[in-house]
Short mmCIF file of C-alpha atoms in Angstrom, two decimals:
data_model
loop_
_atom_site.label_atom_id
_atom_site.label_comp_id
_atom_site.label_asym_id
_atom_site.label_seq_id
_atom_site.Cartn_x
_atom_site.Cartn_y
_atom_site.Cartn_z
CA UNK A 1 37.28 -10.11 -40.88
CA UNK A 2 36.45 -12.77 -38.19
CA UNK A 3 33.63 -11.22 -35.97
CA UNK A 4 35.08 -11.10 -32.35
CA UNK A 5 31.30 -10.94 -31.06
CA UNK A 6 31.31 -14.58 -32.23
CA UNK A 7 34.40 -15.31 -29.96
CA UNK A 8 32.88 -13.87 -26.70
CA UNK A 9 29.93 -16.66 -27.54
CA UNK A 10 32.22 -19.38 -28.19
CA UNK A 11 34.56 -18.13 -24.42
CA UNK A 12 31.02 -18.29 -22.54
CA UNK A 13 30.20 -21.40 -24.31
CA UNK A 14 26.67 -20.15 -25.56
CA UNK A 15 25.43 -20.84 -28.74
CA UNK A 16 24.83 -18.20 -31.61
CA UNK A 17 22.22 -19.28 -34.35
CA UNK A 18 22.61 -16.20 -36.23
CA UNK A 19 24.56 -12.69 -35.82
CA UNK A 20 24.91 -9.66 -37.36
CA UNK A 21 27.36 -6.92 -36.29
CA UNK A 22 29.57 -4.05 -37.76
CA UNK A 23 33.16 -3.38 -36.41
CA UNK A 24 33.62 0.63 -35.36
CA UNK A 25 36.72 2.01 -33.67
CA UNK A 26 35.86 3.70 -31.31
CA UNK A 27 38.95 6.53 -28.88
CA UNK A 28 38.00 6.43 -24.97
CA UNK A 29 37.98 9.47 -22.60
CA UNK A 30 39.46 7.19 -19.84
CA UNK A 31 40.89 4.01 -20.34
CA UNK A 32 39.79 0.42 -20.06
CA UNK A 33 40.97 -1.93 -17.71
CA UNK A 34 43.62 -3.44 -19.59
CA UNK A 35 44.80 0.02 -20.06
CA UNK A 36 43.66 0.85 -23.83
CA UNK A 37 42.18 3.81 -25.43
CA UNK A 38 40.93 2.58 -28.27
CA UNK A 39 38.51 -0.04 -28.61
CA UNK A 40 36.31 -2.07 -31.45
CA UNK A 41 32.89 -1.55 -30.49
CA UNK A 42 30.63 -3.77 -32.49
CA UNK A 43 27.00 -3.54 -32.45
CA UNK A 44 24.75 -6.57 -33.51
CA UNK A 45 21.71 -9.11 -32.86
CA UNK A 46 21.81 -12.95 -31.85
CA UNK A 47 18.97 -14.73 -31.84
CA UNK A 48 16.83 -11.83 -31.43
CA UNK A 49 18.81 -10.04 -28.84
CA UNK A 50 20.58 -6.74 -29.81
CA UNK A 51 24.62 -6.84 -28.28
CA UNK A 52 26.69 -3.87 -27.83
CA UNK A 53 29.82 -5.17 -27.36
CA UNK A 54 33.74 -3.24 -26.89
CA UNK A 55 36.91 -4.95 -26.75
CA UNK A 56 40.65 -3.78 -27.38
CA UNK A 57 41.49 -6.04 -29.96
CA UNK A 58 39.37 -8.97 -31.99
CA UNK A 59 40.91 -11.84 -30.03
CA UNK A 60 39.89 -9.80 -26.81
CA UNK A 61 37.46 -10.76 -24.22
CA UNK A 62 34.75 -8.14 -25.12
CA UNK A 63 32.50 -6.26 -22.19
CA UNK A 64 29.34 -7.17 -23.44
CA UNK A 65 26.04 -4.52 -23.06
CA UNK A 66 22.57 -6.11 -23.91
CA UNK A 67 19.98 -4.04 -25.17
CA UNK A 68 17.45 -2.14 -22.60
CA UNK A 69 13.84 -1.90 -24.14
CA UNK A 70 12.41 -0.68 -21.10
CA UNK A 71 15.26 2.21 -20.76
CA UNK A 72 15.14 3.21 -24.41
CA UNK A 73 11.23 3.17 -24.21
CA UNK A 74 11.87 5.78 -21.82
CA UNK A 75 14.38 7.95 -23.30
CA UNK A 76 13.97 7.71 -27.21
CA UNK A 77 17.17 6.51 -27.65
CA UNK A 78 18.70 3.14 -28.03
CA UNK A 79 20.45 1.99 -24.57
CA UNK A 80 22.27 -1.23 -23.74
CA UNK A 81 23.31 -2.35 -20.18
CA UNK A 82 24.91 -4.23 -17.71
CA UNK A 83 25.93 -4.66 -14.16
CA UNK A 84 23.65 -1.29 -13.71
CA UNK A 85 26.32 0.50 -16.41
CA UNK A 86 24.29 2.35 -19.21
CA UNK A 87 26.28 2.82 -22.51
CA UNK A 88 23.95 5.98 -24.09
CA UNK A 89 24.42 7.64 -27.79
CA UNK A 90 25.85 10.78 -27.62
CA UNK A 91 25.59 11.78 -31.39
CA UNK A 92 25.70 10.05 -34.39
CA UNK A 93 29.30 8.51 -33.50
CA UNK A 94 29.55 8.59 -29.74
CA UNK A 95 28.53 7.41 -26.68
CA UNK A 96 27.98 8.43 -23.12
CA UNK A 97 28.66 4.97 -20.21
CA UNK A 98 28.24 5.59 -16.70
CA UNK A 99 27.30 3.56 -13.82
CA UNK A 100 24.43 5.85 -11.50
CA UNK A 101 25.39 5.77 -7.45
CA UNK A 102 22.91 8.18 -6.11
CA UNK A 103 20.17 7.53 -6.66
CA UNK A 104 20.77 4.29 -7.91
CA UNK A 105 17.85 4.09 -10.17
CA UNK A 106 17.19 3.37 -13.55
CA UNK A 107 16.59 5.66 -16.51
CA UNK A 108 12.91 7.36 -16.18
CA UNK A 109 12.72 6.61 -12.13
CA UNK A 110 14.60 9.58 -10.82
CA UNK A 111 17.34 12.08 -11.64
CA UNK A 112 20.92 11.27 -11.06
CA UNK A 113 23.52 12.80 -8.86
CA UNK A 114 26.57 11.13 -8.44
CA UNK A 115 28.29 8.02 -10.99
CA UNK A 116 30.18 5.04 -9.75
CA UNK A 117 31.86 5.10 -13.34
CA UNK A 118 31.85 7.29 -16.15
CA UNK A 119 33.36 7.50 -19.47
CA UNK A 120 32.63 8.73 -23.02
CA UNK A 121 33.60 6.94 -26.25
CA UNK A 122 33.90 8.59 -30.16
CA UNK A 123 34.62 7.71 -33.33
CA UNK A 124 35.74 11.08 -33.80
CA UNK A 125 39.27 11.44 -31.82
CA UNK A 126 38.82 14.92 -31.77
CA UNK A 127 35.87 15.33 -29.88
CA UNK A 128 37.71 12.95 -26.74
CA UNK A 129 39.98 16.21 -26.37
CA UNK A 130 37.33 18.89 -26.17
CA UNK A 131 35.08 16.09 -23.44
CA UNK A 132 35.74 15.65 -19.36
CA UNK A 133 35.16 13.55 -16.91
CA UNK A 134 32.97 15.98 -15.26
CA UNK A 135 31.37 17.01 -18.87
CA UNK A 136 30.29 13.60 -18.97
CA UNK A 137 28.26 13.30 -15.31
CA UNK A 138 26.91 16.59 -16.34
CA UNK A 139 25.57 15.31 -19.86
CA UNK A 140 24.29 12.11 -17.99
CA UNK A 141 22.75 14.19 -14.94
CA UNK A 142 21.05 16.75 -17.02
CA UNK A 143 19.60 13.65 -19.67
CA UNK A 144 18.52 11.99 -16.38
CA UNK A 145 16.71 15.19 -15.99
CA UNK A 146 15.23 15.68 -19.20
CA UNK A 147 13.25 12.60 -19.44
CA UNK A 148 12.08 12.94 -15.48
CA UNK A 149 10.56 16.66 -16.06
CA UNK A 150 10.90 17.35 -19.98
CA UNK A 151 8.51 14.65 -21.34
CA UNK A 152 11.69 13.09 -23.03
CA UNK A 153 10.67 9.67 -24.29
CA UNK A 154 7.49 9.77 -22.10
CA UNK A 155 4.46 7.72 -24.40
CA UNK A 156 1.65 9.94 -25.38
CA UNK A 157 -1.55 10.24 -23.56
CA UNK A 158 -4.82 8.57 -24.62
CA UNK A 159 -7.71 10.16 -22.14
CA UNK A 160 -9.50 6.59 -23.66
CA UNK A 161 -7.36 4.05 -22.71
CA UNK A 162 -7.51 2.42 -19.63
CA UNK A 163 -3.62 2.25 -19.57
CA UNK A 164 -2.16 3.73 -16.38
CA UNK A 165 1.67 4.41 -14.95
CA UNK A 166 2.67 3.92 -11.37
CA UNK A 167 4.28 6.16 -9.06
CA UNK A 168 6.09 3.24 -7.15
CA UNK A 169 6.13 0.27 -9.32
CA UNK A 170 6.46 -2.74 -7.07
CA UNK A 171 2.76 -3.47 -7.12
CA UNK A 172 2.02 -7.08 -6.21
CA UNK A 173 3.99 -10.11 -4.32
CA UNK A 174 7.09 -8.15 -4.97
CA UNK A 175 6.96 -8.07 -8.77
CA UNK A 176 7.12 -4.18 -10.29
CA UNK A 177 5.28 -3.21 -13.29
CA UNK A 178 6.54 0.10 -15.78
CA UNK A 179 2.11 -0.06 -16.06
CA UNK A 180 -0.88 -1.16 -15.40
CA UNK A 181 -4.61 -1.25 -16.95
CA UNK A 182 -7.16 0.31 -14.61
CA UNK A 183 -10.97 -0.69 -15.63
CA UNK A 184 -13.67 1.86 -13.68
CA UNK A 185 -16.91 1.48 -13.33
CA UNK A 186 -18.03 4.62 -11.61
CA UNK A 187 -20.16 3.80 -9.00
CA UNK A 188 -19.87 0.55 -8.29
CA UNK A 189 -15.97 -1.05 -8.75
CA UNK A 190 -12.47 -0.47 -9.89
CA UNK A 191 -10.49 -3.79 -11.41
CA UNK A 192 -6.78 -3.01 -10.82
CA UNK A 193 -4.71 -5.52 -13.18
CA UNK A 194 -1.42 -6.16 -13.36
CA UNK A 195 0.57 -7.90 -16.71
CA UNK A 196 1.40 -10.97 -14.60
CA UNK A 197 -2.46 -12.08 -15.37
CA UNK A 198 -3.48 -11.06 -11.12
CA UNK A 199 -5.47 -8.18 -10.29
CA UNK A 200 -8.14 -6.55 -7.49
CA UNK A 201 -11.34 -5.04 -6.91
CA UNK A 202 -11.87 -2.15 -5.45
CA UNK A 203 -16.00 -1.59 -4.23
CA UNK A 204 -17.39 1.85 -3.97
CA UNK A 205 -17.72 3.55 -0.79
CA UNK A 206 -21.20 5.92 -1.96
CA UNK A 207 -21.24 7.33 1.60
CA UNK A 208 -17.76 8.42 1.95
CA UNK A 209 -17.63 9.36 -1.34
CA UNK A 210 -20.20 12.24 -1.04
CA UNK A 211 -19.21 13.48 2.01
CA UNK A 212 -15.21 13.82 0.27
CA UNK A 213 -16.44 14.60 -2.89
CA UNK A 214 -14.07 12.25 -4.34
CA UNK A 215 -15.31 8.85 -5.49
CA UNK A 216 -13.62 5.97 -3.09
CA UNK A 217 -13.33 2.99 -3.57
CA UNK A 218 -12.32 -0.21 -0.86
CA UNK A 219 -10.31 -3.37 -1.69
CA UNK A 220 -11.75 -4.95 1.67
CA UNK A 221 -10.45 -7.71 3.34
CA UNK A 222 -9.74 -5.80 6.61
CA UNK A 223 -6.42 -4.94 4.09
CA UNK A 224 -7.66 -0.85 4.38
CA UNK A 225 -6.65 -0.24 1.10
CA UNK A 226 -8.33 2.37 -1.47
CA UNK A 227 -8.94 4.02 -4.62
CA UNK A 228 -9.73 7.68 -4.89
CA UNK A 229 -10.71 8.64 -8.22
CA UNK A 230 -9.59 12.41 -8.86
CA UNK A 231 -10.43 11.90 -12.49
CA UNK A 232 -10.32 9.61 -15.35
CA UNK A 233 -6.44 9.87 -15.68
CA UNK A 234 -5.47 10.35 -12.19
CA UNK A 235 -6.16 7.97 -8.98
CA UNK A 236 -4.34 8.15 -5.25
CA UNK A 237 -3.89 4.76 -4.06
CA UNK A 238 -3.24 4.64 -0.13
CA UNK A 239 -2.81 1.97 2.20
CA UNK A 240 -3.94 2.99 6.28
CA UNK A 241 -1.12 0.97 7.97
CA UNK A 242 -2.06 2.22 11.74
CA UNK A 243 -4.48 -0.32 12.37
CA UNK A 244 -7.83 1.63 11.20
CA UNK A 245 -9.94 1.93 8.11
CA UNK A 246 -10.61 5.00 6.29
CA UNK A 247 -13.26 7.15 8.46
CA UNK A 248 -11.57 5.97 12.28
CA UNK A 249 -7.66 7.26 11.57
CA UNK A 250 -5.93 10.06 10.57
CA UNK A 251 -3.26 10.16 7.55
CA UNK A 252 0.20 9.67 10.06
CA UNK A 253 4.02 8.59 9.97
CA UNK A 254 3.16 4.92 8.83
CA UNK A 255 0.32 5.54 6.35
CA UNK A 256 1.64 4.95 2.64
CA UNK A 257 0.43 6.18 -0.84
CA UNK A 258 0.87 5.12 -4.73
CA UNK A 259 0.17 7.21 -7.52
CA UNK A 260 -1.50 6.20 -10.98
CA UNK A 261 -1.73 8.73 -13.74
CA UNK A 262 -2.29 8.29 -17.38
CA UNK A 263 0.08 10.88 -18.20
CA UNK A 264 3.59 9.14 -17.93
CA UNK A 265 5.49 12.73 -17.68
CA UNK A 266 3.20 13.75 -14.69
CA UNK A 267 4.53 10.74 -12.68
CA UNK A 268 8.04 11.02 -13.45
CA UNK A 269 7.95 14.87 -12.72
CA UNK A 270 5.96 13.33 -9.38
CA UNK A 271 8.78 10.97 -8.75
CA UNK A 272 11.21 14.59 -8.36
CA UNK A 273 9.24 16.59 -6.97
CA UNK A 274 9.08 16.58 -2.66
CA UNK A 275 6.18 19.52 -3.53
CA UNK A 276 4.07 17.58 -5.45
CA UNK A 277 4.68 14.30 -3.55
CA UNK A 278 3.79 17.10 -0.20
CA UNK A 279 0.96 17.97 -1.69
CA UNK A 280 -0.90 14.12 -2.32
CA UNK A 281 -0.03 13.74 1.02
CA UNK A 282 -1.69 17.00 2.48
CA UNK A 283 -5.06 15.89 0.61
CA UNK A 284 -5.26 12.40 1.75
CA UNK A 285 -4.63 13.84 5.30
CA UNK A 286 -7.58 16.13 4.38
CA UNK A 287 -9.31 13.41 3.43
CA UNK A 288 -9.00 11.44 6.31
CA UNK A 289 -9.31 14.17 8.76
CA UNK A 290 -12.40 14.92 7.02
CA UNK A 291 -13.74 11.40 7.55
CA UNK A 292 -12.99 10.48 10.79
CA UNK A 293 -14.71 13.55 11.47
CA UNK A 294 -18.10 12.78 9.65
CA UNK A 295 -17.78 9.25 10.96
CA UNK A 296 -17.51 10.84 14.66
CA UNK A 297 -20.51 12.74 13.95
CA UNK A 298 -22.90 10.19 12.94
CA UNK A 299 -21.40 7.49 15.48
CA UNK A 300 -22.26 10.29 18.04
CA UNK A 301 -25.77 10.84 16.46
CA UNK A 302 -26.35 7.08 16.19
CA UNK A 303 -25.34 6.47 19.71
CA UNK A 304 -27.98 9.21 21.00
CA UNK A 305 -30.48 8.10 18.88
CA UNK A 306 -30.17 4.28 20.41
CA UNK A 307 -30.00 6.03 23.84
CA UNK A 308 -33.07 8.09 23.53
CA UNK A 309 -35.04 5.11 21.65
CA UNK A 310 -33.13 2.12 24.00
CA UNK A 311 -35.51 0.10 26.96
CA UNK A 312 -34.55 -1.78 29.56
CA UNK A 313 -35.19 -5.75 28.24
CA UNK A 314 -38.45 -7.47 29.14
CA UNK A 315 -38.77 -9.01 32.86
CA UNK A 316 -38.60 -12.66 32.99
CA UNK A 317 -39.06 -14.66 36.27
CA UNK A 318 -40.76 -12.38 39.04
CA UNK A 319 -38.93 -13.78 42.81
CA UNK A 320 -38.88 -9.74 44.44
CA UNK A 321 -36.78 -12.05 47.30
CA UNK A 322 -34.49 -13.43 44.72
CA UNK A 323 -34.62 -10.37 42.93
CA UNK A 324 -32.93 -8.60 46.35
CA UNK A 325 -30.40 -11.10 46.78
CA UNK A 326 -29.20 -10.79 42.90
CA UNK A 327 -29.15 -6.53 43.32
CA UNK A 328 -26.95 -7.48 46.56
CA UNK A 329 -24.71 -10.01 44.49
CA UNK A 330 -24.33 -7.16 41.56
CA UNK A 331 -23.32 -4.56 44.42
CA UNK A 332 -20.81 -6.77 45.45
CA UNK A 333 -19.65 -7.64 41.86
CA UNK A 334 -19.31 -3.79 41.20
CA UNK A 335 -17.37 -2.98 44.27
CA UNK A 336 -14.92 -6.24 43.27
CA UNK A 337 -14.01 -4.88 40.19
CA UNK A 338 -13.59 -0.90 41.05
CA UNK A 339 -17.20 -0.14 38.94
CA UNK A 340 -17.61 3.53 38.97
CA UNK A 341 -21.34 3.42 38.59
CA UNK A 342 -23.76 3.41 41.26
CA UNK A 343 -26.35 -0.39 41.24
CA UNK A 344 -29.66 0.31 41.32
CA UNK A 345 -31.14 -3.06 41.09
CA UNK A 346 -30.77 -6.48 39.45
CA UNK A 347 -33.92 -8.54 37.82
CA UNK A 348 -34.41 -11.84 36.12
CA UNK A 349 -34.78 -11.86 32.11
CA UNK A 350 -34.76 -15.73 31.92
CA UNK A 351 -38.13 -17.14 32.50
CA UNK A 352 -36.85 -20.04 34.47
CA UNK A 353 -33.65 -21.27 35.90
CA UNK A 354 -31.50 -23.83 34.19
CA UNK A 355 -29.81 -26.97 36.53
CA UNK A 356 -25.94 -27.45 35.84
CA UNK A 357 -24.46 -30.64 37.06
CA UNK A 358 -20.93 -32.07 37.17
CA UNK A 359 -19.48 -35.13 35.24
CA UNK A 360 -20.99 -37.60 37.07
CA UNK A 361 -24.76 -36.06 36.59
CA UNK A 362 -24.64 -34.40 40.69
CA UNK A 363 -26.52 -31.11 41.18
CA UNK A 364 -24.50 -28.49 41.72
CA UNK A 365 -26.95 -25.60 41.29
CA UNK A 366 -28.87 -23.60 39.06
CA UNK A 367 -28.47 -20.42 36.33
CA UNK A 368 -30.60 -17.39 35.17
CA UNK A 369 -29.79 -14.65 32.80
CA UNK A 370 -30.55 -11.23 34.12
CA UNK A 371 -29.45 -7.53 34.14
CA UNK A 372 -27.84 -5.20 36.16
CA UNK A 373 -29.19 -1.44 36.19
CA UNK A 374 -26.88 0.89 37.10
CA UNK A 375 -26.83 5.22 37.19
CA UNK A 376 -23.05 6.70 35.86
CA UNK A 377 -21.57 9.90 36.90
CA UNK A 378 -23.09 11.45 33.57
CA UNK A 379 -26.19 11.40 34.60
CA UNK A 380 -27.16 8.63 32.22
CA UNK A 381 -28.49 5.34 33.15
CA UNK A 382 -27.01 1.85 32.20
CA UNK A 383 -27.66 -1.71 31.96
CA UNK A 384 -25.21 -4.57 31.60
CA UNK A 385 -26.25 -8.29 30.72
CA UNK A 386 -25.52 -10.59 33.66
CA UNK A 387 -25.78 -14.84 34.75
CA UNK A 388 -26.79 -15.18 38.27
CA UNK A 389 -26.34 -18.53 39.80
CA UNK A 390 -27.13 -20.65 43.22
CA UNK A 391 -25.20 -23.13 44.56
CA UNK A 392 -27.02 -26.38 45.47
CA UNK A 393 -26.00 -28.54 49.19
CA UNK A 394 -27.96 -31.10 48.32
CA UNK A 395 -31.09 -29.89 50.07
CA UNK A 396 -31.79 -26.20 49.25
CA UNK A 397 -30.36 -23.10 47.23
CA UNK A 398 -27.62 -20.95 48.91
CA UNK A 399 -27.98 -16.64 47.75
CA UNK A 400 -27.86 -15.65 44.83
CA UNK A 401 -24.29 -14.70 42.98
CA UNK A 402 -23.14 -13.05 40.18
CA UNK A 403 -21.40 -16.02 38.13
CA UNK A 404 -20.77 -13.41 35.21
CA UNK A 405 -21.42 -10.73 33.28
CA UNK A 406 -21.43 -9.68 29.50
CA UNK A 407 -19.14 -7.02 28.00
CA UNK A 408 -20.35 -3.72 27.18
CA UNK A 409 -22.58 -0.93 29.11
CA UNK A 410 -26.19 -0.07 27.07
CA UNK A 411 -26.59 3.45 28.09
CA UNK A 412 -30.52 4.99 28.44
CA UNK A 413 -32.27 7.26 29.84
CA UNK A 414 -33.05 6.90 33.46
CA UNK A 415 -36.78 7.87 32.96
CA UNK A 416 -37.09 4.50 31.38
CA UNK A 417 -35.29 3.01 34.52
CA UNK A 418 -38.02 2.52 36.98
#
């Protein structure tokens, strides 16, 4: 009998080395597009590729289903594919094909709803009149189901590996990954790699870490990215897309997380479940709350610290004349630009002024570096780094002005003031 898997190779012009296939006739629950219910289905291996193919007659152009590792890996059975159409063993002599529409996800990523296409396919004639359409989506939806929250297919754990499974798979520059290793060494890194050869490190965070009681761990890079280590088979990956780093946000609308567990049925069952997904992100909101909180605190204790131990910066030139007309010229800067603190006085921390000139080596005047001291509304005192200039007419200095100033109060107290 001439093989009609041979034919399909020679239509598509593609070159079989070596093949291997049995013919099986197989009855159809609905028919195929040329109208048949019966078909040869033919199941074989080219070159190192296992083929399931159907077609209604030998001389037939076959549809031709390629074998799935990645979907049988993850439901125990053998399953070939193509187009997103799964053909799945049934029993011994039939077979379950539909085509998943919502969700539109493979086998072991989520549990189906609704089919595009459907059909089932026997050797046994008799069991096409006991099966249904709607038999059939319910087989496919509860097998869907099975391997998402029964363990079905799911590889078994070993606490020792360093072998880990993804929540969300598309994991670097747009390439997914079914898993990933995950080397820790506690206290001091995490090395994320992926099979494509590329990986990360993630640094430990030891002050964060105590305060959460949950070791952390930062990818850098201003990328706010991190690792917290629940355990040795389970770590939260979350990415702080608002613009702030762990410890200065909370956990909001744009903040994203990943999952990695060593268990492979505790992520699909993860996948399904809103709850459980609810629940990682209640704790990493926790989490964050908990450290923007602590980071408030000792920001806030820092900040009174500097202010109780901060002086005003050493006195440079000594001019008291000067020194009135550059207190005037900070007034006058203040009022300018709306400042709601009250000037006290101005002084020189330069020792000496500096001469600027124009292109063609003319005077034009001269620079000092100073401070303004002001008193705020709080009842603190201030002081703000400040250039004070004179213009030069060619025979003397005009007053004193404020030619700039440097960002940023330094609050003290105004006993050291005087």
């Amino acid at each position: 009998m001439k093989n009609y898997l041979y034919i399909i190779i020679a239509l598509t012009f593609t070159l079989f080395n070596q093949l291997y296939a049995q013919d099986q006739m197989v009855h159809l629950l609905e028919p195929s597009r040329d109208g048949k219910k019966q078909q040869i289905l033919q199941i074989g291996e080219n070159n190192g590729v296992k083929l399931l193919a159907m077609a209604s007659c030998k001389q037939c152009m076959p549809a031709v289903y390629t074998y799935n590792p990645e979907a049988s890996k993850a439901s125990g059975k053998s399953i070939y594919g193509t187009s997103g159409i799964y053909v799945i063993p049934y029993d011994e002599n039939s077979y379950i094909s539909v085509a998943p529409k919502i969700p539109a996800v493979a086998i072991g990523e989520g549990i189906w709803e609704t089919f595009l296409y459907a059909n089932f396919f026997s050797a046994d004639k008799a069991k096409i009149a006991s099966m249904t359409k709607k038999k059939v989506e319910d087989w496919a939806i509860n097998f869907s189901k099975q391997i998402m929250t029964g363990g079905v297919g799911a590889q078994p754990v070993d606490s020792e590996s360093n072998l880990y499974y993804p929540a969300a798979k598309e994991l670097h520059n747009g390439e997914s990954f079914n898993s990933v290793t995950i080397d820790i060494t506690k206290g001091k890194e995490i090395r994320l790699n992926f099979p494509n050869g590329h990986g990360e490190r993630y640094n430990y965070m030891a002050e964060l870490s105590k305060v959460l009681e949950v070791d952390i761990y930062d990818v850098g890079g201003n990328r706010r990215e991190y690792m917290f280590v629940e355990s040795p088979l389970s770590i939260i990956w979350a990415k702080y897309s608002s613009g702030n780093d762990l410890g200065k946000s909370i956990w909001g609308t744009y903040e994203t997380f990943n999952y990695f567990h060593k268990d492979q049925k505790v992520i699909r069952n993860l996948l399904v479940s809103k709850e459980g997904q609810d629940k990682i992100d209640a704790k990493l909101a926790d989490w964050s709350l908990k450290a923007k909180e602590y980071a408030e605190k000792t920001y806030a204790a820092k900040v009174a610290k500097d202010i109780k131990n901060r002086r005003l910066p050493s006195k440079g030139l000594s001019n008291s004349a000067l020194e009135k007309q550059a207190t005037l010229a900070a007034k006058l800067w203040a009022n300018q630009y709306n400042w709601e603190e009250t000037i006290t006085k101005a002084y020189f921390t330069g020792n000496d002024w500096s001469i600027y000139r124009n292109s063609l080596g003319v005077q034009l005047g001269r620079r000092i570096s100073g401070v303004i001291v002001m008193k705020r509304k709080d009842g603190t005192c201030s002081f703000q780094y400040a250039t004070f200039a004179q213009q030069y007419n060619g025979s003397g200095y005009q007053k004193v002005f404020t030619e700039g100033i440097v960002r940023g109060q330094n609050v003290l107290e105004c006993t050291y003031v005087n």
